[in-house]
Amino acid sequence: MRILVVEDEPDLLQVVATTLREAGYAADAAADGEDGLFKAKTWEYDAIVLDLNLPKLDGWSVLQRLRTVKRTPVLILTARDTVSDRVRGLNSGADDYLVKPFALSELLARIRALIRRSAGQAVAVIEIGDVCIDTVAKTVTRNEDLVPLTPTEYALVELLAMHRQKLVSRTTIYDHLFDEGDDSLSNLVDVHVSNIRKKLGREFVTTRRGQGYMIQG
Amino acid sequence: MIRSLRWRIQAWHAVVLTAVLSIFGVVVYHLQWQTRLHQIDAELNRTAEVLTSRVRRLFPKGQVSNWRPPMELPGVVEREWLQNLTSANLSKTENEPTPQSPQQPVVSADEDERSLSEEFRVQRIGQWPFPYAEPRDETTPFLADEQWLPEDFTALFEGEEAPLHYTVWDRDGVILRKSYFAPLVPFKNLFKGWNSMPVQEVQSRGGLREVIHCTSFGHHVLVGRSIQEDVAAQHSFGWLLAACGWAVLTLGVVGGGWLSGRTLRSITAMSVIAKSISGENLSQRIDLAETDSELGQLALVLNQTFDRLQLAFQQQLRFTADASHELRTPLAVIVSQTELTLAKPRLTDEYRAALETCQRAGRRMRSLIDSLLLLARFDAGHPDLQHSSLDLAEVANESVELLRSLAAERQITLRSVATPLSVVGDRDRLGQVVTNLLANAIRYNQVGGRVDVRVERVNGDAIVSVSDNGIGISAEELPHIFERFYRVDKARTRAEGGTGLGLAICQSVVEAHGGQIIARSEPQQGTTLEVRLPLSPETGKDVQNL
């Protein structure tokens, strides 16, 4: 899961990005509106955390321009707490609104909910056969036994599970799993898939050679 | 309140209208009566003139002048004289009786007059002038001697319904002629002496209006008429006038009520709108349909007040929003950073980095709160300044030295031309102003730019100007640069920007010193900020706590 954070306060940007990375997301950072809009248009993010008071281009403009081309879920994170600001933000196309100062756990929960909803998944726990994926605790159990997965392996399982019965291309996997600072080699995806197969069973992930992967479930 | 105003207006309107109508009615009534009397008098006078001329002819000058008033036996001499005088007329009347002169009334009147004359005779003895006239004898005055009057005149005096009556008497009070129904009432003697000027007099008594003409020989001619009909007519005219007055008063009061209601309705509408304007709804305005009227002017003034109020309110709202935003952001940094750091065990370096982040945020909050409190003190009118006499050049040079390293870091040439000038003010605050202006000039300049500081005396004021050759400020933004949290360069990230309160504080400090701060800018040429302070009243002399 890859998330863009647009925030002009460098310390806060740092904190939010670190939090997201520690929660297993790939996080990109943008310090002003123009940079944020460019990145949001270029990459396929699972969610965007957007401040409103931004240099160069304010948050509302970023949102309006983004909405002409993309439907990426957007969470507004701002110090503006008046009702009119919230209404304006949501009317501009935002999916959620969080006022500073905030609890990181709430930010994470809201981001999870945004991603889940945009993937058409209503609940936080996904069950595929005897495999159960808890997106809150970020754990996978098989026959109620905890399966130890690395964060990247978990993220890959979650991505495929969110889009189950659909083909997920290698490009999509790269876009959603690794942030712009990540310089992993492309064949690493194969390594992660092979590790997942070892832990969850060979038939859990199906390979379409030259196209991508999918979970049949 | 408005209700009572309306009723007061109406009551006053009614009182004034009543007074005006009463005065008007009385004047009109009086004038009408005077006119009526004047017409009556004119008619009576005309008749009296004719009678007087007849009397002159009947009693020519010679006869009257020879006659002496009888003192002992009144009536004897006159009777003879009168018989001589009117014997021709008498015989004529007897020979040719006219239908207009009935014999019977003459006799009865004759008897009445005789009994009356008995009384008068008693009273008359020894009295002159006389209070009452008396008939000269039983027959003479009451003869239907219409011949002495013109034909058309006789009809005026005959019959019970005759409009006029006349009486002619001489200076002795002896009645010479009299119309049949003429009332016998106290007569006046207007004779002032021989050959005196003719006298005319008008009198009203009872229901009668009479004129008395006195000839130069003492013949009195009284012509009168009853004015009871005229009085009745005048009374009915008075009632008509009163009725009209009531009608006008009623219309006036009703119309006044309608007018005042109409006028006050717009006031009520205005007050309703003014009442509905509150903190949540400041955009409503009074309808300016009639801007020419006084109420329109009032509405215009009120609308302008609302405009200013709305502007001030919006500025206040924006200031609060900006201030809360500026405070929430570092707070969010502290809260999030600590939450993240405490989520799991960290390395020492990570703890150190987290604490440094929190420290930065804390310092920013402190600086922001200090600035806000300072502004609040200035706004409240308690700037708490430590006034002393100081040299402005010294203050400016200290600030220049303070910022020399920052200027060098950005490769900006810093030049200072300072004339020693004594002003009274707070040394720290003024230093803060100059430092702030200099820091802005350096920070928002291009690499290799130039900043000039000048302290000089212009027109009796001390001027500190800080000018740069940076990118300048556009004309649209220039008026806003002293507003709180206003950032000209929206692209500047918060990392290098200040609190956005620097120029607002400068303005407050300078204004608290009785000076002013002006910004001039040419885009792409540079910006000049000029602080104008009053010179100390006695230059060079210490003035404490001005």
XYZ file of N, CA, C and O in Angstrom, chain B residues 60-228:
676
model
N -84.729 124.128 6.545
C -83.612 124.932 6.038
C -82.933 125.711 7.157
O -83.454 125.848 8.250
N -81.807 126.176 6.834
C -80.890 126.787 7.798
C -81.551 127.935 8.585
O -81.486 127.998 9.810
N -82.263 128.881 7.860
C -82.822 130.082 8.474
C -83.801 129.762 9.580
O -83.687 130.263 10.685
N -84.694 128.846 9.306
C -85.735 128.530 10.265
C -85.158 127.949 11.535
O -85.554 128.289 12.643
N -84.211 127.068 11.370
C -83.662 126.384 12.537
C -82.810 127.331 13.360
O -82.873 127.318 14.584
N -82.076 128.184 12.645
C -81.172 129.059 13.377
C -81.924 130.077 14.232
O -81.446 130.505 15.263
N -83.164 130.436 13.850
C -83.934 131.404 14.633
C -84.591 130.777 15.843
O -84.942 131.447 16.805
N -84.757 129.546 15.759
C -85.474 128.839 16.814
C -84.585 128.660 18.042
O -83.399 128.436 17.971
N -85.244 128.879 19.242
C -84.505 128.692 20.485
C -85.093 127.530 21.254
O -86.316 127.358 21.247
N -84.274 126.783 21.970
C -84.825 125.648 22.707
C -85.771 126.112 23.811
O -85.432 127.016 24.566
N -86.957 125.541 23.862
C -87.890 125.920 24.912
C -87.450 125.330 26.241
O -87.149 124.153 26.333
N -87.387 126.246 27.280
C -86.920 125.795 28.578
C -88.091 125.512 29.518
O -88.100 124.536 30.240
N -89.109 126.410 29.507
C -90.176 126.302 30.490
C -91.328 125.429 30.006
O -91.750 124.529 30.696
N -91.770 125.777 28.813
C -92.925 125.058 28.300
C -92.536 124.359 27.011
O -92.804 124.855 25.916
N -91.903 123.281 27.127
C -91.451 122.610 25.916
C -92.648 122.149 25.097
O -93.669 121.765 25.657
N -92.498 122.230 23.896
C -93.529 121.703 23.024
C -94.399 122.798 22.397
O -94.858 122.642 21.282
N -94.595 123.918 23.099
C -95.534 124.925 22.577
C -94.980 125.578 21.324
O -95.628 125.575 20.266
N -93.769 126.121 21.489
C -93.161 126.841 20.366
C -92.947 125.900 19.193
O -93.271 126.219 18.054
N -92.438 124.745 19.552
C -92.131 123.789 18.488
C -93.384 123.425 17.712
O -93.358 123.289 16.499
N -94.462 123.266 18.481
C -95.683 122.846 17.824
C -96.096 123.875 16.773
O -96.399 123.529 15.642
N -96.036 125.146 17.195
C -96.404 126.208 16.264
C -95.498 126.176 15.044
O -95.945 126.210 13.906
N -94.227 126.080 15.363
C -93.225 126.115 14.299
C -93.414 124.953 13.339
O -93.372 125.088 12.134
N -93.673 123.847 13.937
C -93.804 122.641 13.149
C -95.084 122.679 12.313
O -95.088 122.242 11.157
N -96.120 123.241 12.944
C -97.369 123.356 12.200
C -97.185 124.258 10.991
O -97.629 123.935 9.884
N -96.466 125.345 11.185
C -96.161 126.223 10.058
C -95.394 125.470 8.992
O -95.615 125.626 7.802
N -94.494 124.744 9.510
C -93.565 124.050 8.607
C -94.271 123.006 7.762
O -94.001 122.862 6.571
N -95.112 122.225 8.384
C -95.653 121.047 7.702
C -97.129 121.154 7.356
O -97.743 120.164 6.980
N -97.684 122.333 7.499
C -99.116 122.459 7.242
C -99.468 122.044 5.813
O -100.457 121.337 5.599
N -98.605 122.429 4.888
C -98.850 122.070 3.490
C -98.857 120.560 3.323
O -99.767 120.006 2.720
N -97.863 119.912 3.925
C -97.758 118.448 3.832
C -98.975 117.785 4.449
O -99.500 116.818 3.917
N -99.357 118.325 5.636
C -100.466 117.727 6.357
C -101.744 117.760 5.533
O -102.400 116.736 5.374
N -102.003 118.939 5.012
C -103.241 119.063 4.238
C -103.207 118.132 3.039
O -104.191 117.480 2.717
N -102.025 118.062 2.484
C -101.880 117.182 1.316
C -102.177 115.730 1.684
O -102.870 115.008 1.005
N -101.642 115.292 2.824
C -101.843 113.927 3.277
C -103.315 113.637 3.537
O -103.826 112.572 3.188
N -104.007 114.597 4.164
C -105.412 114.393 4.477
C -106.269 114.334 3.210
O -107.175 113.513 3.089
N -105.941 115.238 2.247
C -106.729 115.265 1.018
C -106.505 114.028 0.172
O -107.437 113.479 -0.386
N -105.289 113.618 0.116
C -104.999 112.449 -0.745
C -104.401 111.310 0.086
O -103.195 111.138 0.172
N -105.287 110.589 0.753
C -104.733 109.482 1.572
C -104.193 108.357 0.668
O -104.824 107.990 -0.317
N -103.077 107.913 0.977
C -102.424 106.860 0.165
C -102.659 105.500 0.803
O -102.871 105.412 2.012
N -102.646 104.464 0.014
C -102.875 103.138 0.610
C -101.773 102.732 1.609
O -102.019 101.924 2.489
N -100.596 103.257 1.425
C -99.496 102.849 2.313
C -99.597 103.465 3.708
O -98.840 103.113 4.589
N -100.494 104.447 3.899
C -100.548 105.103 5.199
C -101.906 104.899 5.855
O -102.796 105.726 5.734
N -102.074 103.788 6.526
C -103.359 103.542 7.177
C -103.571 104.500 8.360
O -102.603 104.858 9.031
N -104.860 104.881 8.568
C -105.171 105.865 9.599
C -105.138 105.255 10.985
O -104.669 105.881 11.925
N -105.603 103.999 11.085
C -105.757 103.397 12.411
C -104.450 103.300 13.194
O -104.381 103.742 14.338
N -103.396 102.763 12.615
C -102.149 102.660 13.382
C -101.647 104.016 13.838
O -101.065 104.098 14.915
N -101.897 105.014 13.059
C -101.426 106.354 13.421
C -102.029 106.771 14.747
O -101.323 107.231 15.640
N -103.323 106.523 14.894
C -104.024 106.939 16.117
C -103.505 106.174 17.324
O -103.110 106.757 18.330
N -103.418 104.841 17.163
C -102.974 104.023 18.307
C -101.544 104.377 18.700
O -101.231 104.537 19.880
N -100.734 104.540 17.713
C -99.346 104.916 17.994
C -99.313 106.275 18.658
O -98.550 106.494 19.589
N -100.169 107.105 18.192
C -100.279 108.449 18.745
C -100.532 108.378 20.241
O -99.832 109.022 21.042
N -101.467 107.514 20.636
C -101.788 107.379 22.061
C -100.595 106.854 22.844
O -100.255 107.353 23.912
N -99.986 105.847 22.290
C -98.801 105.250 22.964
C -97.738 106.298 23.186
O -97.209 106.451 24.280
N -97.469 107.015 22.129
C -96.387 107.974 22.196
C -96.716 109.061 23.203
O -95.864 109.551 23.916
N -97.997 109.420 23.258
C -98.367 110.484 24.185
C -98.122 110.059 25.615
O -97.515 110.773 26.397
N -98.514 108.842 25.969
C -98.293 108.367 27.338
C -96.800 108.281 27.629
O -96.343 108.618 28.721
N -96.055 107.846 26.642
C -94.595 107.781 26.825
C -94.020 109.167 27.039
O -93.227 109.400 27.930
N -94.492 110.088 26.210
C -93.939 111.445 26.269
C -94.201 112.097 27.611
O -93.415 112.916 28.065
N -95.282 111.688 28.274
C -95.549 112.202 29.607
C -94.397 111.850 30.542
O -93.861 112.690 31.250
N -93.997 110.597 30.475
C -92.875 110.158 31.327
C -91.614 110.924 30.974
O -90.909 111.435 31.838
N -91.346 110.960 29.690
C -90.096 111.590 29.258
C -90.059 113.050 29.648
O -89.042 113.575 30.052
N -91.188 113.697 29.531
C -91.239 115.119 29.842
C -90.790 115.358 31.270
O -90.000 116.249 31.549
N -91.266 114.488 32.176
C -90.888 114.620 33.586
C -89.377 114.489 33.740
O -88.732 115.301 34.379
N -88.841 113.483 33.083
C -87.402 113.258 33.232
C -86.580 114.354 32.577
O -85.451 114.604 32.927
N -87.171 114.993 31.594
C -86.406 115.906 30.770
C -86.152 117.242 31.437
O -85.192 117.918 31.134
N -87.014 117.579 32.385
C -86.941 118.916 32.973
C -85.576 119.127 33.609
O -85.103 118.316 34.383
N -84.968 120.240 33.225
C -83.672 120.605 33.799
C -82.529 119.777 33.251
O -81.398 119.914 33.669
N -82.813 118.881 32.332
C -81.722 118.069 31.791
C -81.447 118.457 30.354
O -82.367 118.521 29.530
N -80.232 118.671 30.089
C -79.819 118.883 28.696
C -78.350 118.543 28.582
O -77.550 119.051 29.344
N -77.841 117.654 27.872
C -78.577 116.905 26.840
C -79.550 115.879 27.436
O -79.394 115.473 28.556
N -80.473 115.516 26.589
C -81.621 114.696 26.997
C -81.287 113.221 26.848
O -80.572 112.828 25.955
N -81.817 112.399 27.732
C -81.608 110.965 27.557
C -82.586 110.356 26.551
O -82.247 109.416 25.873
N -83.765 110.911 26.497
C -84.770 110.338 25.598
C -85.354 111.426 24.738
O -85.492 112.571 25.159
N -85.710 111.025 23.553
C -86.377 111.992 22.682
C -87.884 111.927 22.942
O -88.375 110.957 23.503
N -88.540 112.942 22.592
C -89.991 112.921 22.767
C -90.642 113.417 21.479
O -90.063 114.217 20.742
N -91.877 112.972 21.220
C -92.558 113.477 20.034
C -92.958 114.943 20.250
O -93.241 115.370 21.367
N -92.915 115.678 19.183
C -93.186 117.108 19.324
C -94.677 117.358 19.640
O -95.022 118.187 20.455
N -95.527 116.648 18.972
C -96.934 116.697 19.389
C -97.608 115.387 19.001
O -96.937 114.461 18.548
N -98.902 115.352 19.189
C -99.599 114.073 19.039
C -99.590 113.564 17.613
O -99.604 112.377 17.366
N -99.586 114.449 16.692
C -99.819 114.004 15.321
C -98.613 114.135 14.415
O -98.287 113.208 13.687
N -97.940 115.222 14.519
C -96.993 115.588 13.483
C -95.987 114.503 13.088
O -95.930 114.128 11.923
N -95.236 113.927 14.025
C -94.144 113.042 13.597
C -94.664 111.766 12.984
O -93.955 111.091 12.272
N -95.926 111.463 13.332
C -96.404 110.157 12.912
C -97.230 110.229 11.673
O -97.841 109.272 11.269
N -97.298 111.381 11.091
C -98.040 111.481 9.852
C -97.349 110.669 8.775
O -96.139 110.535 8.765
N -98.183 110.125 7.967
C -97.607 109.345 6.875
C -97.140 110.287 5.798
O -97.702 110.379 4.712
N -96.129 111.005 6.170
C -95.657 112.041 5.264
C -94.614 111.461 4.320
O -93.439 111.722 4.439
N -95.100 110.576 3.503
C -94.150 109.896 2.637
C -93.580 110.843 1.612
O -92.584 110.548 0.987
N -94.235 111.999 1.474
C -93.765 112.913 0.454
C -92.364 113.427 0.750
O -91.637 113.800 -0.145
N -92.049 113.508 2.021
C -90.709 114.032 2.305
C -89.617 113.006 1.959
O -88.454 113.314 1.917
N -90.065 111.808 1.689
C -89.099 110.788 1.252
C -89.303 110.473 -0.217
O -90.416 110.618 -0.718
N -88.285 109.994 -0.894
C -88.463 109.584 -2.287
C -89.388 108.379 -2.332
O -89.480 107.619 -1.369
N -90.022 108.220 -3.496
C -91.023 107.161 -3.653
C -90.476 105.784 -3.293
O -91.072 105.039 -2.523
N -89.326 105.465 -3.828
C -88.796 104.105 -3.630
C -88.332 103.874 -2.202
O -88.070 102.759 -1.798
N -88.219 104.957 -1.442
C -87.747 104.809 -0.072
C -88.853 104.414 0.885
O -88.602 103.704 1.849
N -90.043 104.923 0.602
C -91.130 104.704 1.548
C -91.328 103.226 1.826
O -91.581 102.823 2.967
N -91.205 102.393 0.778
C -91.431 100.962 0.948
C -90.481 100.345 1.963
O -90.791 99.348 2.609
N -89.316 100.945 2.128
C -88.316 100.388 3.042
C -88.754 100.461 4.499
O -88.320 99.675 5.323
N -89.621 101.454 4.780
C -89.917 101.714 6.188
C -91.312 101.338 6.596
O -91.708 101.528 7.735
N -92.096 100.811 5.661
C -93.499 100.580 5.977
C -93.805 99.131 6.281
O -93.157 98.235 5.760
N -94.802 98.977 7.121
C -95.252 97.644 7.479
C -94.414 97.041 8.579
O -93.290 97.483 8.863
N -94.995 96.013 9.219
C -94.298 95.382 10.349
C -93.043 94.656 9.899
O -92.112 94.488 10.660
N -93.070 94.240 8.609
C -91.921 93.505 8.098
C -90.909 94.440 7.457
O -89.970 93.989 6.801
N -91.105 95.749 7.642
C -90.198 96.694 6.995
C -88.768 96.444 7.436
O -88.501 96.247 8.615
N -87.851 96.407 6.491
C -86.462 96.101 6.860
C -85.807 97.218 7.667
O -84.984 96.943 8.529
N -86.198 98.475 7.394
C -85.494 99.596 8.033
C -86.445 100.428 8.876
O -87.665 100.388 8.695
N -85.855 101.125 9.809
C -86.636 102.145 10.522
C -85.791 103.401 10.616
O -84.560 103.337 10.497
N -86.448 104.509 10.784
C -85.681 105.752 10.942
C -86.328 106.616 11.997
O -87.500 106.472 12.313
N -85.537 107.486 12.549
C -86.029 108.484 13.488
C -85.224 109.751 13.239
O -84.014 109.678 13.034
N -85.884 110.846 13.231
C -85.189 112.125 13.056
C -85.539 112.989 14.254
O -86.704 113.134 14.610
N -84.513 113.471 14.918
C -84.782 114.388 16.042
C -83.813 115.550 15.972
O -82.802 115.489 15.253
N -84.136 116.560 16.699
C -83.267 117.736 16.635
C -82.379 117.782 17.855
O -82.373 116.849 18.658
N -81.650 118.874 17.988
C -80.661 118.928 19.053
C -81.293 119.038 20.433
O -80.613 118.905 21.449
N -82.588 119.217 20.477
C -83.263 119.244 21.766
C -83.833 117.887 22.139
O -84.451 117.737 23.192
N -83.658 116.955 21.263
C -84.214 115.645 21.547
C -85.675 115.571 21.158
O -86.385 114.686 21.589
N -86.135 116.494 20.341
C -87.521 116.452 19.893
C -87.567 115.683 18.580
O -86.808 115.973 17.658
N -88.451 114.680 18.548
C -88.546 113.852 17.352
C -89.262 114.632 16.271
O -90.357 115.173 16.480
N -88.642 114.734 15.115
C -89.225 115.469 14.011
C -89.946 114.525 13.069
O -91.040 114.827 12.615
N -89.325 113.442 12.773
C -89.927 112.428 11.903
C -89.558 111.065 12.466
O -88.528 110.904 13.108
N -90.385 110.094 12.113
C -90.123 108.765 12.653
C -90.905 107.779 11.813
O -92.059 108.045 11.453
N -90.285 106.686 11.465
C -91.048 105.655 10.761
C -91.953 104.982 11.785
O -91.684 105.014 12.990
N -93.014 104.337 11.300
C -94.076 103.924 12.198
C -93.586 102.919 13.237
O -93.900 103.026 14.411
N -92.766 101.982 12.804
C -92.360 100.922 13.725
C -90.997 101.166 14.357
O -90.397 100.273 14.920
N -90.536 102.386 14.236
C -89.224 102.682 14.840
C -89.325 102.567 16.351
O -90.234 103.130 16.952
N -88.473 101.776 17.002
C -88.545 101.624 18.455
C -88.094 102.918 19.128
O -87.196 103.607 18.647
N -88.749 103.233 20.246
C -88.385 104.431 20.996
C -87.369 104.030 22.048
O -87.663 103.317 22.987
N -86.196 104.455 21.856
C -85.080 104.000 22.716
C -84.224 105.201 23.058
O -84.413 106.271 22.481
N -83.300 105.095 23.998
C -82.486 106.258 24.362
C -81.785 106.834 23.141
O -81.171 106.092 22.370
N -81.890 108.119 22.977
C -81.258 108.799 21.843
C -80.032 109.552 22.313
O -79.952 110.013 23.431
N -79.157 109.706 21.405
C -77.907 110.402 21.726
C -77.960 111.816 21.216
O -78.651 112.100 20.231
N -77.248 112.669 21.842
C -77.072 114.008 21.287
C -75.647 114.135 20.804
O -74.700 114.088 21.573
N -75.515 114.223 19.492
C -74.168 114.294 18.925
C -73.803 115.713 18.537
O -72.744 115.961 17.977
N -74.734 116.667 18.825
C -74.499 118.050 18.401
C -73.421 118.686 19.257
O -73.506 118.692 20.481
N -72.365 119.194 18.586
C -71.226 119.750 19.329
C -71.259 121.272 19.341
O -70.485 121.914 20.018
N -72.109 121.827 18.504
C -72.157 123.300 18.462
C -72.499 123.755 17.058
O -72.485 122.945 16.117
N -72.797 125.018 16.918
C -73.184 125.541 15.608
C -72.029 125.442 14.615
O -70.904 125.655 14.952
N -72.404 125.096 13.410
C -71.443 125.027 12.307
C -70.298 124.041 12.541
O -69.241 124.151 11.955
N -70.524 123.144 13.491
C -69.497 122.095 13.645
C -69.646 121.096 12.494
O -70.646 121.102 11.785
N -68.639 120.272 12.363
C -68.636 119.312 11.248
C -69.721 118.266 11.462
O -70.029 117.917 12.598
N -70.320 117.785 10.384
C -71.308 116.713 10.533
C -70.661 115.482 11.207
O -69.495 115.192 10.980
N -71.434 114.823 12.042
C -70.918 113.665 12.784
C -71.725 112.435 12.373
O -72.921 112.528 12.131
N -70.987 111.321 12.270
C -71.676 110.053 12.003
C -71.315 109.083 13.105
O -70.182 109.056 13.580
N -72.269 108.278 13.499
C -71.948 107.286 14.520
C -72.713 106.008 14.235
O -73.809 106.034 13.691
N -72.097 104.933 14.601
C -72.709 103.623 14.384
C -72.885 102.973 15.733
O -72.004 103.065 16.589
N -73.991 102.350 15.969
C -74.159 101.664 17.248
C -74.960 100.387 17.045
O -75.769 100.271 16.133
N -74.686 99.441 17.924
C -75.456 98.210 17.931
C -76.095 98.117 19.299
O -75.449 98.371 20.310
N -77.356 97.767 19.317
C -77.988 97.541 20.625
C -79.089 96.544 20.415
O -79.831 96.607 19.420
N -79.186 95.639 21.361
C -80.158 94.565 21.220
C -79.974 93.876 19.896
O -78.849 93.572 19.511
N -81.012 93.676 19.204
C -80.903 93.056 17.894
C -80.889 94.089 16.791
O -81.305 93.816 15.685
N -80.451 95.307 17.133
C -80.525 96.405 16.159
C -79.149 96.929 15.786
O -78.225 96.906 16.590
N -79.065 97.378 14.526
C -77.859 98.059 14.076
C -78.308 99.424 13.568
O -79.230 99.501 12.742
N -77.688 100.458 14.055
C -78.174 101.798 13.704
C -77.029 102.731 13.385
O -75.949 102.610 13.966
N -77.310 103.671 12.443
C -76.340 104.739 12.211
C -77.039 106.059 12.530
O -78.244 106.210 12.306
N -76.277 106.954 13.137
C -76.835 108.268 13.460
C -76.007 109.296 12.720
O -74.772 109.299 12.844
N -76.669 110.090 11.938
C -75.992 111.206 11.272
C -76.452 112.486 11.932
O -77.646 112.691 12.120
N -75.520 113.325 12.294
C -75.879 114.611 12.895
C -75.445 115.720 11.943
O -74.263 115.794 11.583
N -76.371 116.536 11.508
C -76.013 117.630 10.595
C -75.375 118.754 11.385
O -75.341 118.719 12.616
N -74.851 119.719 10.688
C -74.186 120.833 11.357
C -75.183 121.711 12.119
O -74.793 122.570 12.888
N -76.492 121.458 11.912
C -77.494 122.249 12.658
C -78.109 121.452 13.778
O -79.091 121.875 14.373
N -77.610 120.292 14.031
C -78.085 119.532 15.175
C -79.244 118.614 14.868
O -79.855 118.077 15.767
N -79.548 118.383 13.583
C -80.574 117.397 13.249
C -79.943 116.023 13.228
O -78.946 115.812 12.546
N -80.566 115.165 14.018
C -80.047 113.793 14.056
C -80.907 112.915 13.202
O -82.135 112.964 13.312
N -80.267 112.141 12.349
C -81.004 111.173 11.532
C -80.515 109.785 11.913
O -79.332 109.480 11.768
N -81.396 108.996 12.481
C -81.031 107.621 12.830
C -81.703 106.684 11.863
O -82.904 106.791 11.621
N -80.895 105.821 11.244
C -81.464 104.775 10.403
C -80.973 103.446 10.961
O -79.780 103.279 11.212
N -81.918 102.578 11.179
C -81.497 101.294 11.763
C -82.245 100.146 11.155
O -83.185 100.337 10.381
N -81.795 99.012 11.475
C -82.503 97.807 11.046
C -82.221 96.693 12.033
O -81.230 96.724 12.785
N -83.065 95.723 11.974
C -82.860 94.571 12.856
C -81.756 93.696 12.253
O -81.732 93.457 11.042
N -80.862 93.233 13.103
C -79.809 92.339 12.567
C -79.958 90.936 13.133
O -79.022 90.134 13.103
N -81.138 90.640 13.633
C -81.323 89.297 14.208
C -81.125 88.214 13.148
O -80.525 87.181 13.412
